[in-house]
Amino acid sequence: MSEPTAETPAEISAETPVATPAEGGELKTESHDPAVPAAYAAFMRQGWGERPLDVPRHPVADLAATRRAKLAEAFPGERLVLPAGTYKVRANDTDYRFRPDTAHTYFSGNQTSDAVLVIEDGESVLYARPRSERDTDEFFRDRQYGELWAGRRPSAREISESLGIEVRHVKDLPSFDDDRKTRDLTTDEDLARVADELRLVKDEWEVGELQQACDITALGFEDSVREWDQVLEFGERWIEGTFFRRARAMGNDIGYDSICAGGSHATTLHWIDNTGSIEPGTLALLDMGVEGHNLYTADVTRTLPVDGTFTPLQRELYDLVHQAQQAGIDAVRPGAPFLAAHNAAMHVLAHGLEGMGLLPVSAQEALDPESKVYARWTLHGTSHMLGMDVHDCGRSSADIYPKGDLAEGMVLTVEPGLYFQEDDLLVPEELRGIGIRIEDDILVTADGHRNLSASLPRTSADVEEWMGRLR
């Protein structure tokens, strides 16, 4: 008899052994899955044709090779191990959607789960988990990796050709029990620090990815305002869902949990419950960002008058925050301290609070690092680095970030705010429950800066015109 083909299935008997997963481990199945008789298992392993994926060469392939070389130079003669990570349980047998470790993807381009990048002796190997072989049960039974359950993963060859790197099966990952010093990104602070510091300055391709994320984010904000009637009916949840739809339609995901804060919820800096109503006469603070397909994320905040027009008090406070933000943006340039934007914005806000009669001391005294009493109403720093992580490069040396200077190619947020808590007895009653933040994503250029999120209005007048035009 000829070998079985798609047209000629193999003979199956009750004695046919059941295959094991391709990597030799346990299948990811559940107790309520139907039984799989040997005959059915053997039949499923027969009669499948070849169906390669069309995976073009990734634009980051050459860039990632250069990045790996720089990382290796920092640790000569050592072995560097950068895992992608694996799935995380959300509830019982359901996982969160997989998102790879940032450094792993930055230095390899890979976004598949369970992979490990190994760099040593000037060479790099990506140990990846490719799609299941058809002579195993994995492809039709495994809930986590099986093609019929979770989708078709690329083959090792397809990953290699796309990313320009040697790929081996993750089951062949060595134990690294030799005498060579091995650094694992998940446990080695020096490797994590250097990896983050190498990501501080963005190249032209990265800037393009961030610009695209900002452009899609602007569309998500516009979507939300266009649906303002539904926002008034269903509240914060509608904005969250509307923005998420745009993020998934044109990007990979949201870059972080959206903050859709109506009224006094805006005074909670990371309000992500998004369960409240959007009430006429109040403000809505929306802090949202799209993560693009290559994992670069925007981070933008706008505070909108629910009625489409600011009240005189709301306008006064909003204009003060806008003035502070503009001062912070104007301070961004190569060679300036990273903290220059924060200091400039806080100078404006402290003097504004003084003018409102809220400070217990003069603005000058409040701005003293030994005082900072103004921060009761500003709460947070004005900037953070931005890139593949919304709070990017956080494991860098503090002497470089945040205590170092800005350089061309860095991208940071500028996002001052004023927050008057509902129960703050040190402010007039009409201020209580108001929170305002304005945030944009700023690229440091050779001669200053460029606002990547400038397509969204910032001034109070422009915000009102924009809302009126879209609603």
XYZ file of C-alpha atoms in Angstrom:
471
model
C 0.000 0.000 0.000
C 1.220 3.471 -0.792
C 1.962 6.056 1.912
C -1.206 7.848 3.066
C -1.981 11.149 1.340
C -4.844 13.604 1.412
C -6.604 11.290 -1.046
C -5.581 8.016 0.632
C -6.113 8.006 4.411
C -4.176 5.574 6.560
C -5.827 2.554 8.024
C -6.911 3.168 11.588
C -7.375 0.637 14.326
C -8.156 0.774 18.009
C -4.512 -0.044 18.704
C -3.194 3.064 16.935
C -1.150 4.992 19.530
C -2.154 8.556 20.422
C 0.580 11.059 19.575
C 2.095 13.453 22.074
C 2.516 17.197 21.659
C 5.288 18.350 19.342
C 7.420 19.607 22.217
C 7.013 16.450 24.252
C 5.014 18.091 27.061
C 1.421 17.892 28.157
C -1.412 19.011 25.925
C -3.343 22.066 27.113
C -6.806 20.534 27.391
C -9.687 20.809 29.840
C -11.652 18.264 31.858
C -14.819 18.962 29.915
C -13.224 18.263 26.515
C -14.732 15.218 24.759
C -12.804 11.958 24.801
C -10.427 11.374 21.905
C -10.420 7.716 20.840
C -7.251 6.433 19.218
C -9.074 5.991 15.898
C -10.184 9.617 15.841
C -6.725 10.868 16.839
C -5.009 8.817 14.141
C -7.534 9.940 11.532
C -6.945 13.583 12.407
C -3.234 13.171 11.788
C -3.750 12.185 8.186
C -4.656 13.886 4.925
C -3.534 17.482 5.395
C -1.970 19.503 2.620
C 0.770 22.126 2.861
C -0.435 25.664 3.499
C 2.471 28.036 4.124
C 1.863 31.495 5.512
C 2.778 34.547 3.481
C 5.098 36.251 5.978
C 7.108 39.040 4.296
C 10.407 40.287 5.622
C 9.708 42.549 8.556
C 10.885 46.173 8.238
C 12.479 45.898 11.675
C 14.684 42.913 10.758
C 17.827 44.860 9.880
C 17.257 47.376 12.658
C 16.907 44.572 15.209
C 20.198 43.023 14.064
C 21.969 46.329 14.711
C 20.280 46.602 18.101
C 21.440 43.113 19.087
C 24.999 43.991 18.126
C 24.925 47.059 20.384
C 23.515 45.031 23.250
C 26.193 42.361 22.823
C 28.928 45.018 22.827
C 27.848 46.042 26.308
C 28.431 42.500 27.622
C 31.450 41.060 25.760
C 31.958 37.319 26.106
C 28.663 36.822 27.909
C 25.478 35.027 26.966
C 22.309 37.135 26.923
C 18.869 35.580 27.263
C 15.704 37.566 26.487
C 12.416 35.626 26.864
C 9.187 36.704 25.170
C 7.025 35.396 27.983
C 3.966 33.179 27.836
C 0.242 33.384 28.391
C -1.220 34.663 31.672
C -4.425 33.296 33.138
C -7.358 35.676 33.274
C -9.895 33.294 34.800
C -9.748 29.508 35.148
C -9.078 28.238 31.614
C -9.120 31.597 29.807
C -5.976 33.628 29.188
C -5.337 37.269 28.486
C -4.457 38.055 24.877
C -0.705 37.539 24.587
C 1.595 40.548 24.365
C 5.354 39.811 24.201
C 7.991 41.316 26.450
C 9.038 44.682 25.071
C 12.793 44.121 25.067
C 12.430 40.705 23.440
C 10.480 42.204 20.555
C 12.716 45.285 20.295
C 15.817 43.150 19.807
C 14.243 40.400 17.674
C 11.034 41.667 16.076
C 9.300 38.492 17.242
C 5.804 38.686 18.682
C 5.015 34.978 19.104
C 4.658 33.543 22.586
C 7.059 31.245 24.431
C 10.106 32.313 22.418
C 13.571 33.050 23.797
C 16.221 35.206 22.124
C 19.783 34.123 22.875
C 22.765 36.304 21.968
C 26.324 35.023 22.335
C 29.631 35.127 20.449
C 28.264 37.724 18.088
C 25.508 35.375 16.945
C 21.816 35.327 17.752
C 19.344 32.463 17.802
C 15.626 32.769 18.336
C 14.216 29.705 20.054
C 10.563 29.851 19.085
C 7.451 27.740 19.272
C 6.345 27.243 15.651
C 3.076 25.730 14.527
C 2.307 22.154 15.436
C 3.340 19.271 13.269
C 0.397 17.365 11.835
C 1.634 14.024 13.191
C 0.765 15.160 16.729
C -2.468 15.747 18.593
C -1.412 19.265 19.461
C -2.722 20.969 16.361
C -6.331 19.812 16.851
C -6.524 19.323 20.636
C -4.320 21.893 22.360
C -6.329 24.923 23.452
C -3.292 27.175 23.835
C -1.100 26.315 20.846
C -3.234 24.108 18.623
C -3.904 25.497 15.187
C -7.569 24.502 15.203
C -8.074 26.150 18.592
C -5.819 29.213 18.627
C -4.929 29.842 14.996
C -2.052 29.081 12.699
C 1.373 29.977 14.076
C 4.218 30.583 11.614
C 6.758 27.841 10.983
C 10.359 28.168 12.106
C 11.398 28.871 8.523
C 8.735 31.552 8.112
C 9.803 33.290 11.326
C 13.449 33.120 10.277
C 12.856 34.553 6.815
C 10.647 37.322 8.176
C 12.989 38.436 10.955
C 16.350 37.615 9.384
C 17.494 35.502 12.311
C 18.266 31.835 12.877
C 15.276 30.080 14.449
C 15.258 26.790 16.336
C 12.448 25.046 18.179
C 12.128 26.205 21.796
C 12.226 22.568 22.898
C 15.906 22.658 21.877
C 16.726 25.591 24.160
C 19.945 24.650 25.998
C 20.141 24.479 29.765
C 23.096 26.912 29.827
C 24.804 24.970 32.605
C 28.314 25.646 31.311
C 30.895 28.078 32.704
C 29.926 31.031 30.521
C 28.286 33.923 32.333
C 24.620 33.980 31.373
C 22.397 36.991 31.919
C 18.616 36.546 31.832
C 16.615 39.725 31.212
C 13.963 38.624 33.703
C 16.444 38.445 36.592
C 19.532 40.478 35.641
C 19.178 44.157 36.511
C 22.235 45.240 34.516
C 20.941 43.624 31.331
C 17.493 45.121 31.868
C 19.030 48.545 32.475
C 21.188 48.523 29.345
C 18.317 47.165 27.226
C 16.106 50.046 28.353
C 18.807 52.672 27.867
C 19.362 51.498 24.293
C 15.661 52.138 23.642
C 15.658 55.733 24.881
C 16.525 57.291 21.508
C 14.089 56.351 18.750
C 15.190 55.878 15.144
C 13.248 57.142 12.143
C 11.230 53.949 11.793
C 10.199 54.064 15.452
C 9.150 57.698 15.166
C 6.958 56.708 12.243
C 5.356 53.979 14.336
C 4.676 56.429 17.160
C 3.251 58.990 14.761
C 0.901 56.382 13.343
C -0.208 55.406 16.858
C -0.927 59.070 17.631
C -2.874 59.505 14.397
C -5.068 56.490 15.131
C -5.507 57.700 18.698
C -6.796 61.031 17.374
C -9.382 59.125 15.325
C -10.454 57.293 18.486
C -11.010 60.591 20.285
C -13.020 61.838 17.321
C -15.110 58.665 17.326
C -15.946 59.270 20.973
C -17.139 62.832 20.396
C -19.168 61.824 17.339
C -21.039 59.397 19.590
C -21.606 61.931 22.369
C -25.352 61.299 22.484
C -24.614 57.670 23.367
C -21.937 58.840 25.810
C -24.557 60.902 27.638
C -26.853 57.879 27.714
C -24.398 55.136 28.669
C -21.566 57.061 30.337
C -17.880 56.270 30.635
C -18.275 52.705 29.367
C -19.380 53.974 25.947
C -16.222 56.035 25.508
C -14.060 53.115 26.592
C -15.742 50.763 24.139
C -15.740 53.261 21.293
C -12.041 53.965 21.631
C -11.204 50.272 21.976
C -13.014 49.555 18.728
C -10.779 52.020 16.871
C -7.653 50.634 18.572
C -8.467 47.092 17.512
C -9.598 48.071 14.033
C -6.437 49.957 13.093
C -3.845 48.921 15.677
C -2.892 45.996 17.853
C -4.698 47.024 21.021
C -4.955 49.836 23.503
C -1.548 50.744 24.935
C -2.940 50.842 28.474
C -6.332 50.712 30.171
C -8.260 53.759 29.013
C -9.114 56.415 31.589
C -12.606 57.708 30.816
C -13.293 59.867 33.831
C -16.452 61.910 34.124
C -16.871 64.584 36.788
C -15.057 63.892 40.047
C -13.621 60.621 38.714
C -11.109 62.848 36.923
C -9.439 63.554 40.256
C -8.426 59.874 40.480
C -5.281 59.739 38.370
C -5.701 56.169 37.132
C -9.479 55.833 37.033
C -9.917 52.749 34.843
C -13.178 51.362 36.207
C -15.033 53.553 33.694
C -18.358 52.724 35.308
C -19.652 56.232 35.902
C -22.032 58.541 34.143
C -21.172 61.559 32.015
C -23.217 64.408 33.423
C -24.122 67.741 31.795
C -22.314 70.724 33.256
C -19.216 68.722 34.192
C -15.918 67.860 32.515
C -14.780 64.519 31.106
C -11.089 63.632 31.294
C -10.087 61.097 28.621
C -6.601 59.568 28.804
C -6.317 57.020 25.967
C -3.735 55.637 23.583
C -3.589 53.169 20.697
C -0.840 50.558 20.521
C 0.157 49.943 16.901
C 0.842 46.611 15.259
C 4.535 46.863 16.136
C 3.703 47.669 19.786
C 4.510 51.395 19.840
C 1.878 53.271 21.806
C 0.460 56.755 21.981
C -0.557 58.377 25.280
C -2.887 61.359 24.938
C -5.216 63.154 27.333
C -7.930 65.697 26.638
C -10.396 67.206 29.106
C -13.704 68.018 27.439
C -16.719 70.074 28.550
C -19.642 67.688 28.539
C -21.958 70.405 27.234
C -19.519 71.299 24.458
C -18.769 74.676 26.048
C -16.704 75.428 29.141
C -18.267 77.374 31.989
C -16.280 80.497 32.961
C -14.699 78.663 35.923
C -13.909 75.563 33.873
C -12.355 77.717 31.159
C -10.199 79.595 33.670
C -8.832 76.359 35.121
C -8.443 74.703 31.725
C -6.557 77.684 30.311
C -4.195 77.612 33.293
C -3.399 73.940 32.662
C -2.963 74.626 28.949
C -0.584 77.491 29.733
C 1.402 75.145 31.978
C 1.505 72.463 29.293
C 2.683 74.915 26.671
C 5.458 76.074 28.983
C 6.479 72.438 29.450
C 6.459 71.725 25.710
C 8.487 74.870 25.022
C 11.171 73.582 27.411
C 11.744 70.401 25.364
C 14.927 70.534 23.281
C 18.178 68.574 22.941
C 20.505 69.112 25.888
C 17.752 70.330 28.209
C 17.236 68.324 31.408
C 14.491 65.736 31.195
C 12.900 67.508 34.171
C 12.844 70.884 32.377
C 9.287 70.337 31.111
C 8.072 69.441 34.592
C 9.758 72.407 36.217
C 8.392 74.834 33.628
C 4.852 73.511 33.958
C 4.935 73.495 37.756
C 6.168 77.091 37.783
C 3.036 78.124 35.898
C 0.674 76.054 38.021
C 2.177 77.137 41.335
C 1.812 80.796 40.415
C -1.712 80.116 39.198
C -2.611 78.477 42.508
C -1.086 81.431 44.308
C -3.245 83.780 42.275
C -6.288 81.752 43.307
C -5.347 82.243 46.954
C -4.915 78.531 47.635
C -1.262 78.275 48.634
C -0.335 78.612 52.327
C 2.943 80.235 51.241
C 4.164 82.174 48.207
C 4.564 80.356 44.904
C 8.310 80.809 45.167
C 8.369 79.156 48.574
C 6.032 76.386 47.424
C 8.301 75.568 44.482
C 11.228 74.940 46.839
C 12.047 71.200 46.683
C 11.847 71.151 50.473
C 8.239 72.373 50.322
C 6.255 71.470 47.190
C 2.965 72.163 48.947
C 1.498 73.163 45.570
C 1.654 69.468 44.601
C -1.446 68.832 46.706
C -3.305 69.896 43.544
C -0.913 68.689 40.804
C -0.010 65.268 42.271
C 2.208 63.784 39.529
C 5.212 64.383 37.332
C 4.664 66.162 34.039
C 6.523 63.736 31.775
C 7.585 60.169 31.177
C 9.354 58.526 28.272
C 7.154 56.941 25.610
C 7.744 54.156 23.108
C 6.861 50.473 23.095
C 5.826 50.854 26.733
C 3.545 53.668 27.767
C 5.962 54.347 30.633
C 9.009 53.553 28.545
C 12.556 52.676 29.559
C 11.741 52.702 33.266
C 14.683 50.472 34.210
C 17.272 52.920 32.892
C 19.841 54.318 35.288
C 18.306 57.202 37.212
C 21.320 59.320 36.248
C 20.250 58.978 32.612
C 16.491 59.013 33.116
C 14.985 60.945 34.809
C 18.032 62.887 36.020
C 19.773 63.128 32.637
C 19.356 65.366 29.619
C 17.149 65.059 26.576
C 18.606 63.989 23.231
C 17.330 64.133 19.692
C 15.074 61.157 19.032
C 13.683 60.816 22.536
C 9.903 60.892 22.885
C 8.203 62.009 26.076
C 4.802 63.090 27.277
C 4.015 66.542 28.603
C 0.915 66.264 30.793
C 0.370 68.707 33.667
C -2.885 68.630 35.549
C -4.927 70.209 38.331
C -6.991 68.026 40.654
C -9.355 69.285 43.335
C -10.717 66.390 45.386
C -14.391 66.282 46.349
C -13.567 66.391 50.052
C -10.757 68.977 49.941
C -11.797 71.594 52.491
C -8.847 73.832 51.583
C -10.381 74.890 48.269
C -13.637 76.713 47.541
C -16.643 74.445 47.122
C -17.053 75.291 43.430
C -13.621 73.773 42.705
C -14.209 70.469 44.452
C -14.503 67.468 42.170
C -12.823 69.100 39.164
C -9.891 67.376 37.477
C -8.147 68.657 34.340
C -5.198 67.188 32.439
C -3.870 67.882 28.947
C -1.282 65.488 27.511
C 0.631 65.279 24.261
C 3.452 63.127 22.890
C 6.551 65.190 22.116
C 9.490 64.177 19.917
C 12.836 65.828 20.645
C 14.163 67.124 17.313
C 17.521 68.601 16.318
C 16.214 72.143 16.729
C 13.614 71.664 19.458
C 10.547 69.469 19.418
C 7.565 68.212 17.427
C 4.141 67.401 18.827
C 3.165 63.983 17.456
C -0.408 64.346 18.708
C -0.927 67.909 17.499
C -3.896 66.950 15.319
C -6.095 67.010 18.430
C -7.100 70.506 19.648
C -5.608 71.848 22.868
C -6.847 75.387 23.517
C -10.247 75.825 25.143
C -11.591 77.620 22.071
C -10.325 74.949 19.696
C -11.752 72.164 21.876
C -15.182 73.814 21.790
C -15.049 74.305 18.012
C -13.911 70.711 17.506
C -16.661 69.253 19.658
C -19.287 71.423 17.958
C -18.136 70.305 14.532
C -18.108 66.577 15.350
C -21.301 66.273 17.413
